[in-house]
Amino acid sequence: MQPFSPEDAPKGGALDFSILDLVSAPFTLLRADHGVVYANAEAAAVLGIPASELVGRRLGDVITDGALEASLSNLAAGAVRQTVDLGPKNLGETSGVRVALRRGGGLIGLTWRAPEAAQPLAPTAEGFVRRIGPPTALLSPEGRWLEVNEAMCAILGYDRDQLLKIDLTSLIDADPPASEVWSSLRERAGAGAPVEAEWRLRRGDGASIWVRANMTMADDAPLGPAPYVISLNDITSSKQEEARLRESEERLRLVIEALDDVFWIFDPDTNGLVYISPGYESLWEQPRTSLYADPDSFLDKVVEDDRQSVRERRILLAEGRRADVDYRIIKDDGTTRWIHSKAVPIRDSQDALICYVGMATDVTEARRIQQFHDEADRLETMGEFTAELAHDFNNLLAIINVNAGLLLDEGLEPSARRIVNKILSAAKLGTAITRSLLSIGAEHALDPTICNLNEVVRDSYELLAAAVGPSVKVTVLEAPFEVAVLIDPNKLSNALLNLAVNARDAIAGEGELRIEVAKVWLAEDDPVGGAFSLPPGPYGLIILSDTGSGMTPEVAARAFEPFFTTKATGLGAGLGLPAVDSFARRSGGGVTIESAPGKGASVKIYLPLAEGGQGSASG
């Protein structure tokens, strides 16, 4: 057999055994193949062999015992602790001893207890446990209290005598049952490593508290199976705070998930989404799972021209700045929606980046209303300027009218009188034009509201019928469903009146004016949408068709030009159709005209449907 020396012990730095001399209990240290590395004088006394003779030998050469060999084998197989009793036949003159074996760091420690040390636990354990400040106790393998200190009594609401009559499982309020909880904890602690668990316990006064338990198995136990050392820490306050936080988070989640907006949290470390609210599925019409799998998949719905600005937002976020961006998405039905997205970086108290949070909001209707207001402001300014200009122009015309009238009173020759009459006719036309300009200046503002086109046309019927006279039959065909649009109904009535007067003049006798209400769908490539920059989708439609004289293509092309008219001098200022065109555009729509000589004219006013009015389109 090859000799063994302490130098053969596992290397991990020089071994200094001098500190082990401070151990008062009989102690021996073995390497993995059971060679003795160290033995103090107390261990040598128990074994009856000088320490110098023990070191360098294998334990099996000194003591031959099957139980000891089995315990050493168990340690080699993975066990951490073992206990074995050796009788006099193994130890010469010694009457017997209990050996506690413990494996760690590649070595095996053996603590030897002589029979006279085998006495009740209480005298030694009681002093040990009671000297510890935190709530500490000794538990039997069955979970009964063997010893407790004052702090343990205080946290559990019992005195020492009461606790020593009950077991731990009677205090645990848990699901699964307390017995299963204790068995699991005991099994884990029996493997040798300290274990930790959190329980809800019932105190002696009936109160419920949360504790964090730390438990480990004692090294040895002269009275039988090794007891467990357990300490408790009251964590009730932190558990209550956790519960409040969970409730707050749940309320926030319910609020966020009730919003139509899209709320999201992005983790820069994993480059992935932590959370995306359900609003994404209704607005983007894509499952949230697709966004979790690929955070860039939302760009598939973004209009190509807007994608670069969305990507540039990430640069701002990376620089630690707030990033706001407006962009458009295309829905499955082809409609375009405007999205306002804002995102901010979230940092901890040390200014370290935690995540990015953001929200995307559908602002299509808000933008449309804002356009109304912007257009109204612009037209208000134009109207004020137009009114001032018309007022000054009217003053000049008054001078011309007065002086021309005076000339007629001077008994002019016929040729001169004809010239003055022409001057007066021109001045009268100028006066009519200034009245129209003043009217435009007075009607600068729009007051949009959601209304049904059927009702607006119905309410305007009597006014239109009176305007065209009894020789023109007015027929109204309402849509069989509500056509809700966001417009100024008074301005729409004025537009219909302008068109009705134009139709009356074109008919010049008996005829018919038909007014029809419908819904239509403008496709992405529809020429009407292209002409007025209208997004694809459903629109309300009013069609006014007359049986008048019609127009040539050249005249129809200029019909909406201000001051353009084919009527005789003094019969029209050329501002009726431009006013209709202005109203339609300011309302987010457009107006078209179809006509041919001798076939009448058909004017179509397209108006975007209001939110909630996008039912099935027809027409």
Coordinates of C-alpha atoms in Angstrom, one line a residue:
M1 CA 0.0 0.0 0.0
Q2 CA 1.4 3.3 -1.0
P3 CA 2.1 5.6 2.0
F4 CA 0.1 8.8 2.4
S5 CA 1.1 12.2 3.7
P6 CA -0.7 15.5 4.3
E7 CA 1.0 16.8 1.1
D8 CA -1.4 14.5 -0.8
A9 CA -4.4 16.5 0.3
P10 CA -6.4 18.4 -2.3
K11 CA -4.5 21.4 -3.5
G12 CA -6.2 24.8 -3.6
G13 CA -3.5 26.7 -1.8
A14 CA -1.4 25.6 1.2
L15 CA -3.4 23.8 4.0
D16 CA -2.8 25.4 7.4
F17 CA -4.1 22.9 10.0
S18 CA -3.0 25.0 13.0
I19 CA -6.4 26.7 13.2
L20 CA -8.0 23.3 13.8
D21 CA -6.1 23.1 17.1
L22 CA -8.7 25.5 18.4
V23 CA -11.4 22.9 18.0
S24 CA -12.1 21.5 21.4
A25 CA -14.1 18.5 20.3
P26 CA -12.3 15.3 19.1
F27 CA -11.8 16.0 15.4
T28 CA -10.2 14.2 12.5
L29 CA -9.9 15.3 8.9
L30 CA -9.7 12.9 5.9
R31 CA -9.1 13.3 2.3
A32 CA -11.4 11.7 -0.3
D33 CA -9.7 8.3 -0.2
H34 CA -10.0 8.3 3.6
G35 CA -6.4 9.1 4.3
V36 CA -6.0 11.0 7.6
V37 CA -4.8 14.6 7.0
Y38 CA -5.2 15.9 10.6
A39 CA -6.1 14.6 14.0
N40 CA -6.2 16.7 17.2
A41 CA -5.1 15.4 20.6
E42 CA -8.8 14.9 21.7
A43 CA -9.4 12.6 18.8
A44 CA -6.2 10.7 19.5
A45 CA -7.4 10.2 23.1
V46 CA -10.7 8.8 22.0
L47 CA -9.1 6.4 19.5
G48 CA -6.3 5.5 21.9
I49 CA -3.6 6.2 19.1
P50 CA -1.1 9.0 19.2
A51 CA -1.9 11.8 16.6
S52 CA 1.5 11.4 15.0
E53 CA 0.6 7.7 14.2
L54 CA -2.8 8.6 12.8
V55 CA -1.7 11.2 10.2
G56 CA -0.5 9.6 7.0
R57 CA -2.6 6.5 7.5
R58 CA -5.9 5.5 6.0
L59 CA -8.8 5.4 8.5
G60 CA -9.7 1.8 7.5
D61 CA -6.3 0.7 8.6
V62 CA -6.9 2.0 12.1
I63 CA -10.6 1.1 12.5
T64 CA -12.3 -1.8 10.8
D65 CA -16.1 -1.4 10.9
G66 CA -18.7 -2.1 8.3
A67 CA -21.0 0.7 9.4
L68 CA -18.2 3.3 9.2
E69 CA -17.2 2.1 5.7
A70 CA -20.8 2.3 4.6
S71 CA -21.1 5.9 5.9
L72 CA -17.9 6.8 4.1
S73 CA -19.3 5.2 0.9
N74 CA -22.5 7.2 1.3
L75 CA -20.5 10.4 1.5
A76 CA -18.6 9.5 -1.7
A77 CA -22.0 8.9 -3.4
G78 CA -23.1 12.4 -2.6
A79 CA -24.4 12.5 1.0
V80 CA -23.2 15.4 3.1
R81 CA -23.7 14.1 6.6
Q82 CA -23.6 10.7 8.2
T83 CA -23.6 9.4 11.8
V84 CA -22.3 6.0 13.0
D85 CA -21.8 4.3 16.4
L86 CA -18.6 2.4 17.1
G87 CA -18.4 -0.2 19.9
P88 CA -15.5 -1.2 22.2
K89 CA -14.5 -4.0 19.8
N90 CA -13.4 -1.3 17.3
L91 CA -11.6 1.0 19.7
G92 CA -9.6 -1.2 22.0
E93 CA -9.9 0.0 25.6
T94 CA -12.5 2.7 24.7
S95 CA -16.0 1.7 25.6
G96 CA -17.6 3.2 22.5
V97 CA -18.1 6.4 20.5
R98 CA -20.5 8.1 18.1
V99 CA -18.9 9.6 15.0
A100 CA -20.5 12.4 13.0
L101 CA -19.1 12.6 9.5
R102 CA -19.5 15.6 7.2
R103 CA -18.2 16.1 3.6
G104 CA -17.1 19.4 2.2
G105 CA -14.4 21.0 0.0
G106 CA -13.0 17.6 -1.1
L107 CA -12.3 16.6 2.5
I108 CA -14.2 14.7 5.2
G109 CA -14.5 15.9 8.8
L110 CA -15.1 13.4 11.7
T111 CA -16.3 14.5 15.1
W112 CA -15.9 11.9 17.8
R113 CA -18.2 11.9 20.9
A114 CA -17.3 9.7 23.9
P115 CA -20.1 7.9 25.7
E116 CA -19.9 10.3 28.6
A117 CA -20.8 13.2 26.2
A118 CA -24.1 11.4 25.3
Q119 CA -26.4 13.3 27.6
P120 CA -29.7 15.2 27.1
L121 CA -29.6 18.0 24.6
A122 CA -31.2 20.6 26.7
P123 CA -28.3 21.7 29.0
T124 CA -26.0 22.4 26.0
A125 CA -28.7 23.3 23.3
E126 CA -30.7 25.5 25.6
G127 CA -27.7 27.7 26.3
F128 CA -26.8 27.8 22.6
V129 CA -30.2 28.7 21.3
R130 CA -31.0 31.2 24.1
R131 CA -27.8 33.1 23.4
I132 CA -28.8 33.8 19.8
G133 CA -30.6 37.1 19.2
P134 CA -32.8 36.4 16.2
P135 CA -35.8 34.1 16.5
T136 CA -34.1 30.6 16.6
A137 CA -35.2 27.1 17.6
L138 CA -34.3 23.4 17.4
L139 CA -36.8 21.1 15.8
S140 CA -37.1 17.4 15.8
P141 CA -37.5 15.5 12.5
E142 CA -41.2 15.3 13.3
G143 CA -41.3 19.1 13.5
R144 CA -41.7 19.3 17.3
W145 CA -40.1 22.2 19.1
L146 CA -37.1 21.0 21.1
E147 CA -35.8 24.4 22.2
V148 CA -36.7 28.0 21.4
N149 CA -35.3 31.4 22.4
E150 CA -37.2 34.5 23.6
A151 CA -37.2 36.1 20.2
M152 CA -38.9 33.0 18.7
C153 CA -41.6 33.1 21.4
A154 CA -42.2 36.7 20.8
I155 CA -42.6 36.4 17.0
L156 CA -45.0 33.4 17.4
G157 CA -47.0 34.8 20.3
Y158 CA -46.4 31.8 22.7
D159 CA -44.3 31.3 25.8
R160 CA -41.6 28.6 25.8
D161 CA -43.6 26.0 27.7
Q162 CA -46.6 26.3 25.2
L163 CA -44.4 25.9 22.2
L164 CA -42.6 22.8 23.5
K165 CA -46.0 21.1 23.7
I166 CA -46.9 21.6 20.0
D167 CA -45.2 21.2 16.7
L168 CA -44.5 23.6 13.9
T169 CA -47.0 22.1 11.4
S170 CA -49.9 23.2 13.7
L171 CA -48.9 26.8 13.1
I172 CA -48.4 26.7 9.3
D173 CA -51.3 28.0 7.2
A174 CA -50.5 26.7 3.8
D175 CA -51.7 25.0 0.7
P176 CA -50.6 22.2 0.2
P177 CA -51.2 20.9 3.8
A178 CA -48.6 21.9 6.4
S179 CA -47.4 18.3 6.8
E180 CA -46.4 18.2 3.1
V181 CA -44.7 21.5 3.4
W182 CA -42.7 20.3 6.4
S183 CA -41.8 17.0 4.8
S184 CA -40.5 18.8 1.7
L185 CA -38.4 21.2 3.8
R186 CA -37.0 18.5 6.0
E187 CA -36.0 16.4 2.9
R188 CA -34.2 19.4 1.4
A189 CA -32.4 20.2 4.6
G190 CA -31.5 16.6 5.1
A191 CA -29.4 16.8 1.9
G192 CA -27.0 19.0 3.8
A193 CA -27.5 22.5 2.4
P194 CA -29.3 25.3 4.2
V195 CA -32.8 25.8 2.8
E196 CA -35.2 28.8 2.8
A197 CA -39.0 28.9 2.6
E198 CA -41.8 31.5 3.2
W199 CA -44.9 30.6 5.2
R200 CA -47.9 32.2 6.6
L201 CA -48.1 31.3 10.3
R202 CA -50.9 31.6 12.9
R203 CA -49.7 33.3 16.1
G204 CA -50.9 32.4 19.5
D205 CA -53.1 35.5 19.6
G206 CA -54.8 34.4 16.3
A207 CA -53.1 36.9 14.1
S208 CA -51.6 35.8 10.8
I209 CA -48.0 36.7 9.9
W210 CA -45.7 35.9 7.0
V211 CA -42.2 34.6 7.9
R212 CA -39.1 33.6 6.0
A213 CA -37.6 30.4 7.5
N214 CA -34.0 29.4 7.2
M215 CA -33.3 25.8 8.3
T216 CA -30.3 23.5 8.4
M217 CA -29.5 20.1 9.9
A218 CA -27.4 20.1 13.1
D219 CA -24.0 18.4 12.8
D220 CA -24.7 15.6 15.3
A221 CA -27.3 14.5 17.8
P222 CA -26.3 12.2 20.7
L223 CA -30.0 11.5 21.5
G224 CA -31.0 10.1 18.1
P225 CA -31.8 11.5 14.7
A226 CA -30.1 14.9 14.0
P227 CA -32.3 17.9 14.9
Y228 CA -32.9 20.9 12.7
V229 CA -31.8 24.5 13.5
I230 CA -34.4 27.0 12.3
S231 CA -34.6 30.8 12.3
L232 CA -37.6 33.0 11.4
N233 CA -37.8 36.5 10.0
D234 CA -41.1 38.4 10.1
I235 CA -41.8 39.6 6.5
T236 CA -45.4 40.5 7.0
S237 CA -44.9 44.2 6.1
S238 CA -43.0 43.3 2.8
K239 CA -45.7 40.8 1.9
Q240 CA -48.4 43.4 2.4
E241 CA -46.5 45.9 0.3
E242 CA -46.1 43.2 -2.4
A243 CA -49.8 42.6 -2.3
R244 CA -50.6 46.3 -2.5
L245 CA -48.2 46.6 -5.4
R246 CA -49.8 43.6 -7.2
E247 CA -53.3 45.2 -6.7
S248 CA -52.0 48.5 -8.0
E249 CA -50.4 46.8 -11.0
E250 CA -53.6 44.9 -11.7
R251 CA -55.7 48.1 -11.6
L252 CA -53.2 49.7 -14.0
R253 CA -53.4 46.7 -16.3
L254 CA -57.2 46.8 -16.3
V255 CA -57.1 50.5 -17.2
I256 CA -54.5 50.1 -19.9
E257 CA -56.3 47.1 -21.4
A258 CA -59.6 49.1 -21.5
L259 CA -58.0 51.8 -23.6
D260 CA -58.1 51.9 -27.4
D261 CA -54.6 53.2 -27.3
V262 CA -51.6 50.9 -27.6
F263 CA -49.3 50.8 -24.5
W264 CA -46.0 49.0 -24.7
I265 CA -42.8 48.3 -22.7
F266 CA -39.5 47.5 -24.5
D267 CA -36.4 45.9 -22.9
P268 CA -33.2 47.2 -24.5
D269 CA -31.2 44.4 -22.9
T270 CA -33.1 41.6 -24.7
N271 CA -34.2 43.8 -27.6
G272 CA -37.7 42.6 -27.2
L273 CA -41.1 43.7 -25.9
V274 CA -42.0 43.0 -22.3
Y275 CA -45.7 44.1 -22.7
I276 CA -48.1 45.2 -25.4
S277 CA -51.7 46.1 -24.7
P278 CA -54.7 44.5 -26.4
G279 CA -55.4 47.8 -28.2
Y280 CA -52.7 46.8 -30.7
E281 CA -54.8 43.9 -32.1
S282 CA -57.8 46.2 -32.8
L283 CA -55.8 49.1 -34.2
W284 CA -53.1 47.2 -36.2
E285 CA -55.3 44.1 -36.8
Q286 CA -52.4 41.8 -36.0
P287 CA -52.0 39.4 -33.1
R288 CA -49.8 40.6 -30.2
T289 CA -47.8 37.4 -30.5
S290 CA -46.4 38.5 -33.8
L291 CA -45.0 41.7 -32.2
Y292 CA -43.5 39.7 -29.3
A293 CA -41.8 37.4 -31.9
D294 CA -40.6 40.4 -34.1
P295 CA -40.8 43.9 -32.5
D296 CA -40.5 45.4 -36.0
S297 CA -43.5 43.7 -37.5
F298 CA -45.7 46.7 -36.7
L299 CA -43.9 48.5 -39.6
D300 CA -45.6 46.2 -42.1
K301 CA -48.8 48.4 -41.7
V302 CA -46.9 51.7 -41.7
V303 CA -47.1 53.7 -44.9
E304 CA -43.8 53.3 -46.8
D305 CA -43.1 57.1 -46.8
D306 CA -43.5 57.3 -43.0
R307 CA -41.2 54.4 -42.0
Q308 CA -38.0 56.3 -42.0
S309 CA -39.3 58.8 -39.4
V310 CA -40.4 55.9 -37.2
R311 CA -37.0 54.4 -37.4
E312 CA -35.4 57.8 -36.5
R313 CA -37.4 57.8 -33.3
R314 CA -35.1 55.0 -32.0
I315 CA -32.1 57.2 -32.3
L316 CA -33.7 59.8 -30.0
L317 CA -34.6 57.1 -27.5
A318 CA -31.0 55.7 -27.6
E319 CA -29.8 59.2 -26.8
G320 CA -32.0 59.2 -23.8
R321 CA -34.5 61.7 -25.1
R322 CA -38.3 61.5 -25.5
A323 CA -39.4 60.6 -29.0
D324 CA -42.7 61.7 -30.6
V325 CA -43.7 60.9 -34.1
D326 CA -46.8 61.0 -36.3
Y327 CA -47.2 58.4 -39.0
R328 CA -49.9 56.6 -41.0
I329 CA -51.0 53.0 -41.1
I330 CA -53.1 51.2 -43.6
K331 CA -55.9 49.0 -42.2
D332 CA -57.0 45.7 -43.8
D333 CA -59.9 47.5 -45.4
G334 CA -57.6 49.9 -47.1
T335 CA -58.4 52.9 -44.9
T336 CA -55.6 55.1 -43.6
R337 CA -55.3 56.0 -40.0
W338 CA -53.0 58.6 -38.4
I339 CA -51.0 57.5 -35.4
H340 CA -49.3 59.6 -32.8
S341 CA -46.7 57.7 -30.9
K342 CA -44.6 58.9 -28.0
A343 CA -42.0 57.0 -26.1
V344 CA -39.6 57.8 -23.1
P345 CA -36.6 56.0 -21.6
I346 CA -37.1 54.9 -18.0
R347 CA -34.1 55.0 -15.7
D348 CA -33.4 53.9 -12.1
S349 CA -32.0 56.0 -9.2
Q350 CA -28.5 55.4 -10.5
D351 CA -29.5 56.7 -14.0
A352 CA -29.1 53.2 -15.5
L353 CA -31.5 52.5 -18.3
I354 CA -34.3 50.1 -17.3
C355 CA -36.6 50.1 -20.3
Y356 CA -38.5 52.2 -22.8
V357 CA -42.3 52.8 -22.5
G358 CA -44.6 54.3 -25.0
M359 CA -48.1 54.8 -26.3
A360 CA -49.6 54.9 -29.8
T361 CA -52.9 56.7 -30.3
D362 CA -55.2 56.9 -33.2
V363 CA -55.5 60.6 -33.9
T364 CA -57.2 60.5 -37.3
E365 CA -60.4 62.3 -36.1
A366 CA -58.4 64.7 -34.0
R367 CA -56.3 65.7 -37.0
R368 CA -59.5 66.1 -39.1
I369 CA -61.0 68.4 -36.6
Q370 CA -57.8 70.3 -36.3
Q371 CA -57.8 70.7 -40.1
F372 CA -61.3 72.2 -39.8
H373 CA -60.1 74.7 -37.3
D374 CA -56.9 75.5 -39.2
E375 CA -58.9 76.0 -42.4
A376 CA -61.4 78.1 -40.5
D377 CA -58.6 80.3 -39.2
R378 CA -57.2 80.7 -42.6
L379 CA -60.5 81.5 -44.2
E380 CA -61.3 83.9 -41.3
T381 CA -58.2 85.9 -42.2
M382 CA -59.1 85.8 -45.9
G383 CA -62.7 86.8 -45.1
E384 CA -61.6 89.8 -43.1
F385 CA -59.3 90.9 -45.9
T386 CA -62.0 90.3 -48.5
A387 CA -64.5 92.3 -46.6
E388 CA -62.2 95.2 -46.3
L389 CA -61.3 95.1 -50.0
A390 CA -65.0 94.8 -51.0
H391 CA -65.9 97.7 -48.7
D392 CA -63.2 100.0 -50.3
F393 CA -64.2 98.8 -53.8
N394 CA -67.9 99.5 -53.0
N395 CA -67.0 103.1 -52.1
L396 CA -65.3 103.6 -55.5
L397 CA -68.4 102.1 -57.2
A398 CA -70.6 104.5 -55.4
I399 CA -68.7 107.4 -56.8
I400 CA -68.9 106.0 -60.3
N401 CA -72.7 105.4 -60.0
V402 CA -73.4 108.9 -58.7
N403 CA -71.3 110.6 -61.3
A404 CA -72.7 108.5 -64.2
G405 CA -76.2 109.3 -63.0
L406 CA -75.4 113.0 -63.0
L407 CA -74.1 112.7 -66.6
L408 CA -77.4 111.2 -67.7
D409 CA -79.2 114.2 -66.3
E410 CA -77.1 116.5 -68.5
G411 CA -79.1 115.7 -71.7
L412 CA -76.3 113.8 -73.4
E413 CA -76.4 112.8 -77.1
P414 CA -77.6 109.3 -77.7
S415 CA -74.1 107.9 -78.4
A416 CA -72.8 109.4 -75.2
R417 CA -75.8 108.2 -73.2
R418 CA -75.1 104.6 -74.4
I419 CA -71.6 104.9 -73.1
V420 CA -72.7 106.2 -69.7
N421 CA -75.3 103.4 -69.5
K422 CA -72.6 100.8 -70.1
I423 CA -70.6 102.4 -67.3
L424 CA -73.7 102.1 -65.0
S425 CA -74.2 98.5 -66.0
A426 CA -70.6 97.7 -65.2
A427 CA -70.9 99.5 -61.9
K428 CA -74.0 97.5 -61.0
L429 CA -72.2 94.2 -61.8
G430 CA -69.3 95.4 -59.6
T431 CA -71.8 96.1 -56.8
A432 CA -73.2 92.6 -57.1
I433 CA -69.6 91.2 -56.9
T434 CA -68.8 93.2 -53.8
R435 CA -71.9 91.9 -52.1
S436 CA -70.7 88.4 -52.9
L437 CA -67.3 89.2 -51.5
L438 CA -68.9 90.6 -48.3
S439 CA -70.9 87.5 -48.0
I440 CA -67.8 85.3 -48.3
G441 CA -66.1 87.4 -45.6
A442 CA -69.1 86.9 -43.3
E443 CA -69.1 83.1 -43.7
H444 CA -65.6 82.4 -42.8
A445 CA -66.0 79.9 -39.9
L446 CA -67.2 76.3 -39.9
D447 CA -69.0 74.7 -37.0
P448 CA -68.6 71.0 -37.6
T449 CA -70.9 68.5 -35.9
I450 CA -71.9 64.9 -36.6
C451 CA -75.1 64.8 -38.5
N452 CA -77.1 62.6 -40.8
L453 CA -77.0 63.6 -44.5
N454 CA -80.6 62.3 -44.9
E455 CA -81.8 64.8 -42.3
V456 CA -79.9 67.7 -43.7
V457 CA -81.3 67.2 -47.2
R458 CA -84.8 66.6 -45.8
D459 CA -84.6 69.9 -43.7
S460 CA -83.4 71.8 -46.8
Y461 CA -86.1 70.6 -49.1
E462 CA -88.5 73.5 -48.7
L463 CA -85.8 76.1 -49.2
L464 CA -84.5 74.4 -52.3
A465 CA -88.0 74.0 -53.8
A466 CA -88.7 77.7 -53.2
A467 CA -85.4 78.6 -54.8
V468 CA -86.0 76.7 -58.1
G469 CA -89.6 77.7 -58.4
P470 CA -92.7 75.7 -59.3
S471 CA -91.5 74.9 -62.8
V472 CA -88.7 72.6 -61.5
K473 CA -89.7 69.4 -59.8
V474 CA -87.4 68.6 -56.8
T475 CA -87.1 64.8 -56.1
V476 CA -85.2 63.6 -53.0
L477 CA -83.9 60.0 -52.7
E478 CA -82.7 59.3 -49.2
A479 CA -80.3 56.5 -48.3
P480 CA -82.0 53.5 -46.6
F481 CA -79.6 53.9 -43.7
E482 CA -78.0 56.6 -41.7
V483 CA -75.1 58.5 -43.3
A484 CA -73.3 60.2 -40.4
V485 CA -70.7 62.8 -41.4
L486 CA -68.8 65.5 -39.5
I487 CA -69.7 68.8 -41.2
D488 CA -71.3 72.2 -40.6
P489 CA -74.9 71.5 -41.6
N490 CA -75.7 75.2 -42.3
K491 CA -72.8 75.5 -44.7
L492 CA -74.0 72.3 -46.4
S493 CA -77.5 73.8 -46.8
N494 CA -76.0 76.9 -48.4
A495 CA -74.0 74.7 -50.8
L496 CA -77.1 72.8 -51.8
L497 CA -78.9 76.2 -52.3
N498 CA -76.1 77.4 -54.6
L499 CA -76.3 74.2 -56.6
A500 CA -80.1 74.4 -56.8
V501 CA -80.0 77.9 -58.1
N502 CA -77.4 77.0 -60.8
A503 CA -79.6 74.0 -61.8
R504 CA -82.7 76.4 -62.1
D505 CA -80.7 78.7 -64.3
A506 CA -79.5 75.8 -66.5
I507 CA -83.0 74.4 -66.9
A508 CA -84.5 77.8 -67.8
G509 CA -88.1 76.5 -67.8
E510 CA -89.6 73.2 -66.8
G511 CA -87.4 70.4 -65.6
E512 CA -86.3 68.2 -62.7
L513 CA -83.7 68.5 -59.9
R514 CA -83.0 65.1 -58.3
I515 CA -81.1 65.0 -54.9
E516 CA -79.8 61.6 -53.8
V517 CA -78.0 60.5 -50.6
A518 CA -75.7 57.4 -50.5
K519 CA -72.5 55.9 -49.2
V520 CA -69.6 55.1 -51.5
W521 CA -66.2 53.5 -51.1
L522 CA -63.2 55.2 -52.6
A523 CA -60.5 52.8 -53.5
E524 CA -56.8 53.7 -53.2
D525 CA -56.6 54.3 -57.0
D526 CA -59.9 56.1 -57.3
P527 CA -59.4 59.3 -59.4
V528 CA -61.7 61.3 -57.0
G529 CA -59.5 60.4 -54.1
G530 CA -56.4 61.3 -56.1
A531 CA -57.8 64.7 -57.1
F532 CA -58.6 65.8 -53.6
S533 CA -55.9 63.8 -51.7
L534 CA -58.6 61.7 -50.0
P535 CA -57.6 58.5 -48.2
P536 CA -59.3 55.3 -49.3
G537 CA -62.4 54.3 -47.4
P538 CA -66.1 55.0 -47.0
Y539 CA -67.7 58.4 -47.7
G540 CA -71.0 60.0 -47.6
L541 CA -72.3 61.2 -51.0
I542 CA -74.9 63.8 -52.1
I543 CA -75.7 63.8 -55.9
L544 CA -77.6 66.7 -57.4
S545 CA -78.6 66.0 -61.0
D546 CA -80.6 68.4 -63.3
T547 CA -82.1 68.3 -66.7
G548 CA -80.6 71.6 -67.8
S549 CA -78.6 72.6 -70.8
G550 CA -75.4 71.0 -69.7
M551 CA -71.8 72.1 -70.2
T552 CA -69.0 71.5 -72.6
P553 CA -65.9 69.7 -71.2
E554 CA -64.0 73.0 -71.3
V555 CA -66.6 74.8 -69.3
A556 CA -67.0 72.0 -66.8
A557 CA -63.2 72.0 -66.2
R558 CA -63.4 75.7 -65.1
A559 CA -66.7 75.5 -63.3
F560 CA -65.1 75.8 -59.8
E561 CA -62.9 78.8 -60.7
P562 CA -63.8 81.9 -58.7
F563 CA -65.5 84.6 -60.9
F564 CA -65.8 82.2 -63.9
T565 CA -69.3 82.2 -65.3
T566 CA -71.1 81.6 -68.6
K567 CA -74.2 83.5 -67.6
A568 CA -75.2 86.8 -69.1
T569 CA -73.9 90.0 -67.7
G570 CA -75.5 90.8 -64.4
L571 CA -76.9 87.3 -63.9
G572 CA -74.1 85.7 -62.0
A573 CA -70.8 86.5 -60.3
G574 CA -69.1 83.1 -60.7
L575 CA -68.9 82.5 -56.9
G576 CA -71.6 79.9 -56.3
L577 CA -69.7 76.7 -57.4
P578 CA -66.4 77.9 -55.9
A579 CA -68.2 78.3 -52.5
V580 CA -69.4 74.7 -52.8
D581 CA -65.9 73.5 -53.6
S582 CA -64.5 75.4 -50.7
F583 CA -67.0 73.9 -48.3
A584 CA -66.4 70.3 -49.5
R585 CA -62.6 70.7 -49.2
R586 CA -62.8 72.3 -45.8
S587 CA -64.9 69.4 -44.6
G588 CA -62.3 66.9 -45.6
G589 CA -64.0 65.9 -48.9
G590 CA -64.4 67.1 -52.4
V591 CA -66.8 67.9 -55.2
T592 CA -67.0 66.8 -58.8
I593 CA -69.1 67.7 -61.8
E594 CA -70.2 65.6 -64.8
S595 CA -71.9 67.2 -67.7
A596 CA -72.4 67.3 -71.4
P597 CA -74.2 69.7 -73.7
G598 CA -78.0 69.0 -73.8
K599 CA -77.7 66.2 -71.1
G600 CA -77.8 68.3 -67.9
A601 CA -75.2 68.1 -65.1
S602 CA -74.5 65.9 -62.1
V603 CA -72.7 67.4 -59.1
K604 CA -71.3 64.9 -56.5
I605 CA -70.3 66.1 -53.0
Y606 CA -68.1 63.6 -51.1
L607 CA -67.9 63.9 -47.3
P608 CA -65.9 61.6 -45.0
L609 CA -68.0 59.5 -42.6
A610 CA -67.8 60.3 -38.9
E611 CA -66.3 57.8 -36.4
G612 CA -68.9 55.1 -35.8
G613 CA -70.7 55.8 -39.1
Q614 CA -68.6 53.5 -41.3
G615 CA -71.3 50.9 -42.0
S616 CA -71.5 49.1 -45.3
A617 CA -71.0 51.4 -48.3
S618 CA -73.2 51.3 -51.4
G619 CA -73.7 53.4 -54.4

